[in-house]
XYZ file of C-alpha atoms in Angstrom:
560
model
C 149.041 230.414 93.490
C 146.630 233.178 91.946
C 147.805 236.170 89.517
C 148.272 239.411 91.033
C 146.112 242.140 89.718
C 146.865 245.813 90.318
C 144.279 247.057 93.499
C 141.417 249.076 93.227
C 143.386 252.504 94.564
C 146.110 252.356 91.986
C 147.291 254.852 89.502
C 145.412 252.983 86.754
C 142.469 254.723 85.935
C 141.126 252.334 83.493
C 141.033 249.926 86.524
C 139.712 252.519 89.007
C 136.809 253.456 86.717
C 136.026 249.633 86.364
C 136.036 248.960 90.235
C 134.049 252.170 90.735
C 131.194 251.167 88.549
C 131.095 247.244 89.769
C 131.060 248.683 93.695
C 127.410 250.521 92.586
C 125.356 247.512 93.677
C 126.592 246.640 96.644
C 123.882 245.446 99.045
C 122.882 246.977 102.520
C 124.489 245.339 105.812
C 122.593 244.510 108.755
C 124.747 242.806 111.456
C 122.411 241.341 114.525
C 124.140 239.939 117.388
C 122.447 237.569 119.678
C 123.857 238.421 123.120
C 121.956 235.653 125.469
C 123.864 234.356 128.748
C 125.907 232.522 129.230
C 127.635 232.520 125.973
C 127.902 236.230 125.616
C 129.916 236.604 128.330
C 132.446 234.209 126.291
C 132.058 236.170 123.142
C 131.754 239.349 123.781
C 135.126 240.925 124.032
C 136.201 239.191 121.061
C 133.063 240.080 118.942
C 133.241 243.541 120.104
C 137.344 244.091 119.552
C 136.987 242.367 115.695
C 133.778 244.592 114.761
C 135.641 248.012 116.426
C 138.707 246.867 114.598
C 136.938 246.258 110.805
C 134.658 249.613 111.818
C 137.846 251.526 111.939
C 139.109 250.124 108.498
C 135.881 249.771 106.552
C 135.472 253.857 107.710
C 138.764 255.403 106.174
C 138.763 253.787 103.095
C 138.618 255.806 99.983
C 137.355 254.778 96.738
C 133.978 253.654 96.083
C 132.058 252.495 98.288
C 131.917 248.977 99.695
C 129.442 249.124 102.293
C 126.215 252.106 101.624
C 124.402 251.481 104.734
C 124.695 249.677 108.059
C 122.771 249.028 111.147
C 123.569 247.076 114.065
C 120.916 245.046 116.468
C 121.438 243.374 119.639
C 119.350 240.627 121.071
C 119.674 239.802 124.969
C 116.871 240.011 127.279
C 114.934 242.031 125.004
C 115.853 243.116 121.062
C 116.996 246.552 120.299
C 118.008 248.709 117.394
C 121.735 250.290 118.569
C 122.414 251.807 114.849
C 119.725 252.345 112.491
C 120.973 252.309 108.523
C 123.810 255.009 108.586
C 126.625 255.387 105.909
C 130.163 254.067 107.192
C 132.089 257.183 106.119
C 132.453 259.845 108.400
C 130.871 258.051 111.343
C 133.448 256.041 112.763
C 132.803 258.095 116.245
C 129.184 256.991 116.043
C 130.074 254.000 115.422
C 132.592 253.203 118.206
C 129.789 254.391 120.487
C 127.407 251.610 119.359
C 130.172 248.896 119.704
C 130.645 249.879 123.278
C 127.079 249.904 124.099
C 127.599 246.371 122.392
C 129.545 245.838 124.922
C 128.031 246.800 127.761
C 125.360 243.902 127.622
C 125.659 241.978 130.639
C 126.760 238.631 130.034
C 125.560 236.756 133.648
C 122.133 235.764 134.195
C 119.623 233.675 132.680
C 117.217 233.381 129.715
C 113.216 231.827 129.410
C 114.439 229.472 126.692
C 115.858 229.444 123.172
C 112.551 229.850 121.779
C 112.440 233.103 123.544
C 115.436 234.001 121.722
C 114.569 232.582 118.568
C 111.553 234.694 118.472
C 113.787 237.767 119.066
C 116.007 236.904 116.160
C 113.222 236.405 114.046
C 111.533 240.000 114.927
C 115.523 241.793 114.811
C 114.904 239.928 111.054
C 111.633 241.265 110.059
C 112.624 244.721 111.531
C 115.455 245.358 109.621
C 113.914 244.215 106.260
C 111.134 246.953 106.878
C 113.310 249.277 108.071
C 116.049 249.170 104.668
C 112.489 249.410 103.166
C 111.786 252.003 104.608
C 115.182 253.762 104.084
C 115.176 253.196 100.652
C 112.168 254.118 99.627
C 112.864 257.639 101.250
C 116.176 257.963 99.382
C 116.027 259.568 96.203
C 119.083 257.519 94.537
C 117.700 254.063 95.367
C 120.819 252.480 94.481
C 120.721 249.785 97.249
C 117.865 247.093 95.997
C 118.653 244.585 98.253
C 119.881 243.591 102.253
C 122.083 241.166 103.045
C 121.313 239.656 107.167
C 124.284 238.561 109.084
C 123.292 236.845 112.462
C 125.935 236.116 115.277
C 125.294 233.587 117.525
C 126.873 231.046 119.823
C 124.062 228.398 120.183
C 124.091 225.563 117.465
C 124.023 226.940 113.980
C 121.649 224.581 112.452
C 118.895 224.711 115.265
C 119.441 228.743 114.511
C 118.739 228.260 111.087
C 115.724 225.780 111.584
C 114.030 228.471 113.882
C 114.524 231.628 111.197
C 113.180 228.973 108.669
C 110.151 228.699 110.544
C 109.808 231.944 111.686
C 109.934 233.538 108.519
C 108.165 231.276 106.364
C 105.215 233.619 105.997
C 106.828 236.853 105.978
C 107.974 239.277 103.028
C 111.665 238.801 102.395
C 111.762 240.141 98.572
C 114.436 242.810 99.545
C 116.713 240.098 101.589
C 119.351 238.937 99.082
C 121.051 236.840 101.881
C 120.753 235.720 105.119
C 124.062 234.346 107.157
C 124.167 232.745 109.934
C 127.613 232.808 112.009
C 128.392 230.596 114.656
C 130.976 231.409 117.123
C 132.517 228.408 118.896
C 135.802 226.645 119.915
C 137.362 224.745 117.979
C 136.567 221.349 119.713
C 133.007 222.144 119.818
C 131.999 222.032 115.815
C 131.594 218.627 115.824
C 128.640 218.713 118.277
C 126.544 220.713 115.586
C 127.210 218.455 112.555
C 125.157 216.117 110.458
C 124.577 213.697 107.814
C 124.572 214.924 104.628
C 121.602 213.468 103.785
C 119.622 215.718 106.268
C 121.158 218.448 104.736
C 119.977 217.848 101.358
C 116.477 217.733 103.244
C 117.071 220.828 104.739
C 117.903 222.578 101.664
C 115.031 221.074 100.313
C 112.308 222.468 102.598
C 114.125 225.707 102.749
C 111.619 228.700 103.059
C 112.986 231.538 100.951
C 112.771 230.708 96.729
C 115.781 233.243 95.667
C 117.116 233.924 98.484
C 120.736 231.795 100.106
C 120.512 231.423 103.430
C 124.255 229.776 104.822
C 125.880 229.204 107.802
C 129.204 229.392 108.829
C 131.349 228.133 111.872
C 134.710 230.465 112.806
C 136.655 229.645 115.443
C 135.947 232.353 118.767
C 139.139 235.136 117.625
C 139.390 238.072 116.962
C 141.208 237.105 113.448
C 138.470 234.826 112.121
C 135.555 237.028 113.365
C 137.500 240.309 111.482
C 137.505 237.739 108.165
C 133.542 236.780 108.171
C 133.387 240.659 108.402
C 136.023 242.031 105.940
C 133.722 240.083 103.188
C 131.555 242.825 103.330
C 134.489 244.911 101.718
C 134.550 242.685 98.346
C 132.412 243.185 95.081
C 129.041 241.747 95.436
C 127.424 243.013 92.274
C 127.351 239.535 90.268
C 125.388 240.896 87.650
C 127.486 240.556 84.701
C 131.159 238.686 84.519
C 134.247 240.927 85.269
C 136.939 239.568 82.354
C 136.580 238.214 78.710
C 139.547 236.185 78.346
C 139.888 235.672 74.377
C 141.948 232.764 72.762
C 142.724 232.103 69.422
C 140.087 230.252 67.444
C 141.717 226.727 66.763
C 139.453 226.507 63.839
C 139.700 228.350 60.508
C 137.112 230.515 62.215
C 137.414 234.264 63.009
C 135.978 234.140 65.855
C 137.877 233.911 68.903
C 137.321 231.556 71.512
C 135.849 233.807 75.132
C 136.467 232.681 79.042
C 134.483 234.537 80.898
C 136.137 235.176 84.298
C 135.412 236.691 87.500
C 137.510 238.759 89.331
C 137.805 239.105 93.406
C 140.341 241.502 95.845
C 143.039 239.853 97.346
C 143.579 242.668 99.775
C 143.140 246.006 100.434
C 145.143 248.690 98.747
C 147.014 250.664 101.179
C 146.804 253.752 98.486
C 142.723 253.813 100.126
C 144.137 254.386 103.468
C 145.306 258.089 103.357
C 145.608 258.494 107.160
C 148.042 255.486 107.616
C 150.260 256.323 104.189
C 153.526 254.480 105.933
C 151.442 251.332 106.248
C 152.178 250.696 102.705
C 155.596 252.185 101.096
C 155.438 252.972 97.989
C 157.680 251.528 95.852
C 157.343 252.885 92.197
C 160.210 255.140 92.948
C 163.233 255.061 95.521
C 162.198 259.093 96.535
C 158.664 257.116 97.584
C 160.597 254.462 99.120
C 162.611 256.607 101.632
C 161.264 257.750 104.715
C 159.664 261.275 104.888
C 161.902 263.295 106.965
C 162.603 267.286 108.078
C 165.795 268.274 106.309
C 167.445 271.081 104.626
C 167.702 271.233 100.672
C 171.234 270.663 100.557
C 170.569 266.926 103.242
C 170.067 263.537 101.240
C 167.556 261.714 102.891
C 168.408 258.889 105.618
C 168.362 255.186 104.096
C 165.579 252.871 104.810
C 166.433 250.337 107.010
C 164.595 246.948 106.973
C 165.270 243.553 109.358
C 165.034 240.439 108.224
C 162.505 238.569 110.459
C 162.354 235.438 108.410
C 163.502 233.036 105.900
C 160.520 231.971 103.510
C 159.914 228.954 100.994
C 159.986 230.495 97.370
C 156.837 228.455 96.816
C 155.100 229.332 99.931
C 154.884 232.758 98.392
C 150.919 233.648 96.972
C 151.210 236.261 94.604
C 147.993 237.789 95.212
C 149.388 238.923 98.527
C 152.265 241.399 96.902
C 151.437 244.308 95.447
C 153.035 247.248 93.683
C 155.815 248.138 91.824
C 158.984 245.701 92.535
C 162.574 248.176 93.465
C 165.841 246.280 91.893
C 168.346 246.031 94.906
C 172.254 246.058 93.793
C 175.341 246.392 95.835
C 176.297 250.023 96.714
C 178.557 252.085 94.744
C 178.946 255.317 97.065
C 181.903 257.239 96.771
C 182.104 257.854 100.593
C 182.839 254.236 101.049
C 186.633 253.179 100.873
C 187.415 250.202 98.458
C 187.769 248.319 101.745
C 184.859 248.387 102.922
C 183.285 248.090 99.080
C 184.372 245.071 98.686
C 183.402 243.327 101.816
C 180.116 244.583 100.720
C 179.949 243.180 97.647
C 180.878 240.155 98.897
C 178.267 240.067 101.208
C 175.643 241.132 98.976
C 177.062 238.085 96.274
C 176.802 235.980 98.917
C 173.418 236.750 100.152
C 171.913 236.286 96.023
C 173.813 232.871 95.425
C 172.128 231.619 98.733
C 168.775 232.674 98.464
C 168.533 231.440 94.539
C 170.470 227.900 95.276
C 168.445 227.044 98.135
C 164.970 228.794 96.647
C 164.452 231.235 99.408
C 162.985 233.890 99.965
C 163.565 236.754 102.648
C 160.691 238.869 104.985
C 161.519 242.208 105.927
C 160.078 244.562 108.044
C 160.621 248.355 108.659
C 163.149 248.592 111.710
C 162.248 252.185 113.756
C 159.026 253.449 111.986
C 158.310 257.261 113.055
C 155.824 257.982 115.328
C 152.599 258.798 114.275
C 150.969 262.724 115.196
C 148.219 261.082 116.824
C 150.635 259.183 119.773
C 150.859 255.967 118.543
C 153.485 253.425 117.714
C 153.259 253.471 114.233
C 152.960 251.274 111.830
C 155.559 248.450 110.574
C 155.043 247.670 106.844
C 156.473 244.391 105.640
C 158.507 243.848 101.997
C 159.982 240.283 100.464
C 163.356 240.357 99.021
C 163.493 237.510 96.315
C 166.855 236.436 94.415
C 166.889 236.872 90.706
C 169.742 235.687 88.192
C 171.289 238.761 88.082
C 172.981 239.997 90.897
C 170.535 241.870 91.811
C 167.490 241.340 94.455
C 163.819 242.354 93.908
C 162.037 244.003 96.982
C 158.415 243.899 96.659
C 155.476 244.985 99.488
C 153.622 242.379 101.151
C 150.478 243.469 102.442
C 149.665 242.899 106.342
C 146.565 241.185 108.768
C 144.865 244.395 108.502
C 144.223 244.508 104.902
C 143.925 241.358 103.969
C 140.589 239.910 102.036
C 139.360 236.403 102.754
C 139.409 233.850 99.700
C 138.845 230.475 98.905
C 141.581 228.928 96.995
C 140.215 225.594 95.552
C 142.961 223.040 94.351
C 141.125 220.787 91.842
C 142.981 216.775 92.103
C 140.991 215.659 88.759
C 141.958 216.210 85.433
C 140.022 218.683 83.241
C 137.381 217.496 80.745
C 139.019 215.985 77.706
C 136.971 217.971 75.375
C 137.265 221.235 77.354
C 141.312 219.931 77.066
C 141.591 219.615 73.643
C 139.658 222.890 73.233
C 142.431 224.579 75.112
C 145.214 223.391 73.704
C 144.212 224.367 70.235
C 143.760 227.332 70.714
C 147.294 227.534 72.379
C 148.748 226.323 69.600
C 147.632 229.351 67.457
C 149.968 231.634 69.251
C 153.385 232.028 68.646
C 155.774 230.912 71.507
C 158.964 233.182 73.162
C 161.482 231.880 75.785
C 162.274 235.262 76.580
C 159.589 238.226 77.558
C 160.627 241.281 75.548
C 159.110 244.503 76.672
C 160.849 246.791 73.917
C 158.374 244.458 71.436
C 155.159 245.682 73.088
C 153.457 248.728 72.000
C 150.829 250.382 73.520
C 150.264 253.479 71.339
C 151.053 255.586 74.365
C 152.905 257.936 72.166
C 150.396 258.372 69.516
C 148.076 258.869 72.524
C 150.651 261.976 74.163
C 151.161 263.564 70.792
C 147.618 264.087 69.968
C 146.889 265.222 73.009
C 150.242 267.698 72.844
C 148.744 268.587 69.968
C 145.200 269.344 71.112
C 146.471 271.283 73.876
C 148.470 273.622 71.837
C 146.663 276.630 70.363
C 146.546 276.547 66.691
C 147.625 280.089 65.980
C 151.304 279.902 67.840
C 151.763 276.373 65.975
C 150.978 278.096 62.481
C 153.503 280.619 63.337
C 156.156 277.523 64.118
C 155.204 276.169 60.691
C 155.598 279.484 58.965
C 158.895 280.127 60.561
C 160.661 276.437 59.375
C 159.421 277.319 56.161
C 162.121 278.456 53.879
C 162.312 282.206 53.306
C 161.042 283.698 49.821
C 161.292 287.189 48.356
C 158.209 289.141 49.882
C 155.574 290.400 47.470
C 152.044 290.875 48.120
C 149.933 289.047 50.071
C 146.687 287.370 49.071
C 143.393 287.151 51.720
C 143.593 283.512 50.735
C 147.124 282.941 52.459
C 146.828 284.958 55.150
C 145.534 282.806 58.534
C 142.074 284.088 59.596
C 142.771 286.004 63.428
C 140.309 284.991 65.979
C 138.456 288.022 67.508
C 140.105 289.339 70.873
C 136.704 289.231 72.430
C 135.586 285.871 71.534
C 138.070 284.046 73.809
C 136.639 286.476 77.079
C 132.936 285.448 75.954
C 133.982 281.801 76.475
C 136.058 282.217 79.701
C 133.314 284.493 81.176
C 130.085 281.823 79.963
C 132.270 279.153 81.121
C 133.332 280.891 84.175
C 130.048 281.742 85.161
C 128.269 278.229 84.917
C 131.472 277.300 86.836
C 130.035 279.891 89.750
C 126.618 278.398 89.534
C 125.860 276.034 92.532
C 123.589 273.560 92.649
C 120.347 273.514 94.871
C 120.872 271.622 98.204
C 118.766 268.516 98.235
C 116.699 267.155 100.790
C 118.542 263.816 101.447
C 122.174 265.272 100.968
C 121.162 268.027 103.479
C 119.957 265.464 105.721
C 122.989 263.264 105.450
C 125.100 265.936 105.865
C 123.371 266.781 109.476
C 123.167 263.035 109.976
C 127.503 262.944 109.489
C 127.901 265.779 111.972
C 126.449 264.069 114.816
C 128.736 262.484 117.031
C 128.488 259.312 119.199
C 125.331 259.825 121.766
C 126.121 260.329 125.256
C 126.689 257.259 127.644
C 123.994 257.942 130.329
C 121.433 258.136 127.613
C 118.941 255.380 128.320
C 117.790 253.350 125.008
C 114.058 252.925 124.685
C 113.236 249.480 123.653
C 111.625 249.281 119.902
C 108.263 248.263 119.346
C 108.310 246.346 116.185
C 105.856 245.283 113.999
C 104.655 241.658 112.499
C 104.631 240.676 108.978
C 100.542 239.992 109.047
C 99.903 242.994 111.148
C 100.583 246.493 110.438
C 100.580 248.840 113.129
C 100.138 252.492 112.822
C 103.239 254.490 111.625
C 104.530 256.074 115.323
C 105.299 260.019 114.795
C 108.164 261.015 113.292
C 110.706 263.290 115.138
C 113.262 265.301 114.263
C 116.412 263.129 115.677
C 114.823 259.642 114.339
C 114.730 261.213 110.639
C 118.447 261.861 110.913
C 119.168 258.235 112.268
C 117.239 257.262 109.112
C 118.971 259.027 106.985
């Protein structure tokens, strides 16, 4: 099991300033789907439903952002561009439009060959790369440096990645940070695109592109694996620098501590980023959060929550990476409205319930039992807790995040023992520290009242706090005042000259620039109409430039 680390959208905003500035280097997406008969017509609901599905998460997230630009190609009988690079927020409408065009394809009929569609895959390629060249060099942040290439296919992955190889061995791929090849297949059929390891190595070793990882991965053909290979988008690419400086004591003499350097990745999505589906994930930090938002009077107590149990669960098939937020303590009631009767029985029940789930090392899942319906129609949405036993009696509830949100990760479990050195390292180092049985928190001091009382204190104005300090002063026989003791008076004016300078740079707007104007127009279009008919792209060669086609007032938007 992995730590838990507080998500991106909490209330921390050390940690929100930290995820904010590691999110500025995420790479451009380009997602081309190879659509060829007859496997499309095997693929193609489930490809479509997972994209439409992430599209509609990756859009309403809030925060910074994971994905700056997208754009979606198709490859059938002939290659088109059905999104150039757009931004994700905002566009969901736009978006949903291109995934049913997606799936619209035809999936019957036949093809002239795989080179055929090799050669289409490796044009989509060289398209998009001078296309996010294009982009970028026409924005004025030029934040996004690089493109990252995700191809979907159902023919073998390897012969995919052989033909790309070839096909772009000559070509300009400086801005392409990584190129992915997915295979979509059933489960029986991976084995029928394996091989030794030894032509691996060889393939590695002839591969085309110095500095540039080229992979390819097999996922089974559902919706729930296909959503995974695209929810990686969503996590921290940057890798330019290490996240986390773990320092241990030096075991030496030496002042210096001893530094891991860690990285850091999302386990899941914080609901807190989903504004627009806030019952998805309950907070818990208080019990008024907990309760469900209801129409009442002033003088009405709110309904209680009420939560099933669904299932029983293995204390150590728990991952802590997949709970997140603040835990609620759960005792027995003590309303007055119950008789002792009844009380008791409770209690009993509740005893019960604690001494079984801690003797047998249990744990139980709960889920919300008659969420409201949503404004927009729907069902709603169900979130999920875990109720764990504790000594006390007493139960913890804690959130458990859901499919929806959830990250993919790889968690490694190493069978060989450590390096002996790296060992002995360690456990020096350990030794330095003083040990505890027992976690006290009122031992821990975080200077977070030295932090409020200076800023109490800076927010006060100084002449009303003299006049405090003046008045707890003992009281003398009056005589005459010096100049020296009196306190100087600010000038009545000299407070408006502030407000009014301050108020009036506040007034001041900026200058509309060219690219936010043009995003902005970009945004307000919504999804093109169905009966539109899409031109096929002419697209150009890496040896052979072709002249620049004229520009037109819709295709600048699309760029933009």
């Amino acid at each position: 099991m992995d730590n838990r680390k507080r998500p991106a959208g909490s209330s921390n905003s050390g940690s929100l300033v930290f995820w904010s500035s590691s999110f500025q280097r995420q790479p451009a997406r380009v997602l081309i789907v190879e659509a060829l008969p007859p496997w499309w017509s095997q693929t193609c609901t489930v490809l479509c439903d997972a994209l439409d599905n992430f599209l509609s998460l990756a859009c309403s997230l809030d925060g910074p952002c994971r994905i700056p630009l997208l754009s979606l190609y198709a490859v059938s009988r002939q290659q088109e561009c059905l999104l150039p690079f757009v931004q994700l927020r905002g566009n969901f409408a736009r978006l949903h439009s291109c995934v049913e065009e997606l799936r619209s394809i035809p999936g019957e009929g036949c093809i002239r060959g795989a080179a055929r569609g090799g050669d289409l895959l490796r044009q989509a390629v060289l398209d998009s790369l001078q296309q996010f060249r294009h982009t970028n060099a026409g924005s004025q942040t030029r934040n996004n440096l690089s493109v990252e290439v995700t191809v979907v296919t159902s023919q073998p992955g390897r012969g995919t990645v052989h033909q790309l190889e070839r096909g772009l061995r000559d070509a300009d791929l400086m801005s392409l940070k990584r190129l992915l090849v997915v295979q979509i297949d059933s489960a029986g059929d991976w084995a029928q695109d394996t091989s030794s390891p030894e032509a691996s190595h060889s393939d590695t070793e002839d591969s085309l592109m110095l500095g540039t990882e080229v992979d390819l991965q097999q996922v089974e053909n559902s919706v729930v694996a296909v959503e995974m290979v695209l929810k990686a988008w969503l996590q921290e690419r940057g890798g330019d620098r290490e996240h986390l400086h773990l320092l241990l004591p030096s075991p030496l003499d030496d002042l210096i501590p001893v530094c891991v350097k860690c990285d850091m990745q999302e386990r899941q999505i914080s609901p807190a980023l989903i504004p627009v589906a806030s019952s998805l994930g309950v907070k818990t930090e208080s019990v008024q959060d907990f309760l469900p938002a209801t129409k009442m009077s002033a003088n009405q107590s709110p309904p209680p929550q009420r939560l099933k149990a669904i299932k029983v669960l293995r204390a150590d098939g728990v991952c802590e990476s997949v709970l997140y937020g603040l835990p609620l303590v759960i005792r027995p009631t003590t309303c007055w409205q119950l008789d002792w009767d009844e009380m008791e029985t409770n209690h009993g029940l509740f005893h019960a319930l604690c001494h079984t789930l801690r003797s047998r090392d249990l744990f139980l899942l709960l889920q919300v039992e008659s969420p409201q319906k949503s404004t927009a129609g729907g069902s709603g949405v169900y979130p999920h807790y875990v109720l764990q036993p504790s000594p006390s009696l007493s139960l913890l509830l804690r959130p458990v995040v859901s499919r929806e949100l959830l990250l993919p990760v790889s968690l490694p479990v190493s069978a060989q023992d450590p390096p002996p050195n790296a060992m002995q390292t360690v456990q020096r180092c350990l030794s330095q520290l003083d040990e505890e049985f027992v976690l006290n928190p009122l031992s821990l001091n975080s200077n977070l009242y030295q932090l409020l009382r200076n800023a109490g204190l800076l927010s006060q104005p100084r002449y009303p706090y003299r006049l405090q300090q003046a008045a707890a002063q003992p009281q003398t026989v009056e005589g005459p005042k010096s100049s020296a003791s009196r306190q100087p008076r600010r000038p009545q004016n000299q407070g408006r000259q502030l407000g009014t300078s301050s108020k009036m740079r506040a007034t001041v707007a900026p200058l509309p620039s060219s690219s936010s104007s043009s995003a902005s127009s970009s945004s307000s279009l919504g999804p093109p109409p169905a009966n539109v008919i899409r031109p096929a792209l002419s697209f150009l060669s890496s040896s052979r430039r072709a002249p620049a086609p004229a520009r037109h007032e819709d295709d600048s938007d699309d760029e933009n």
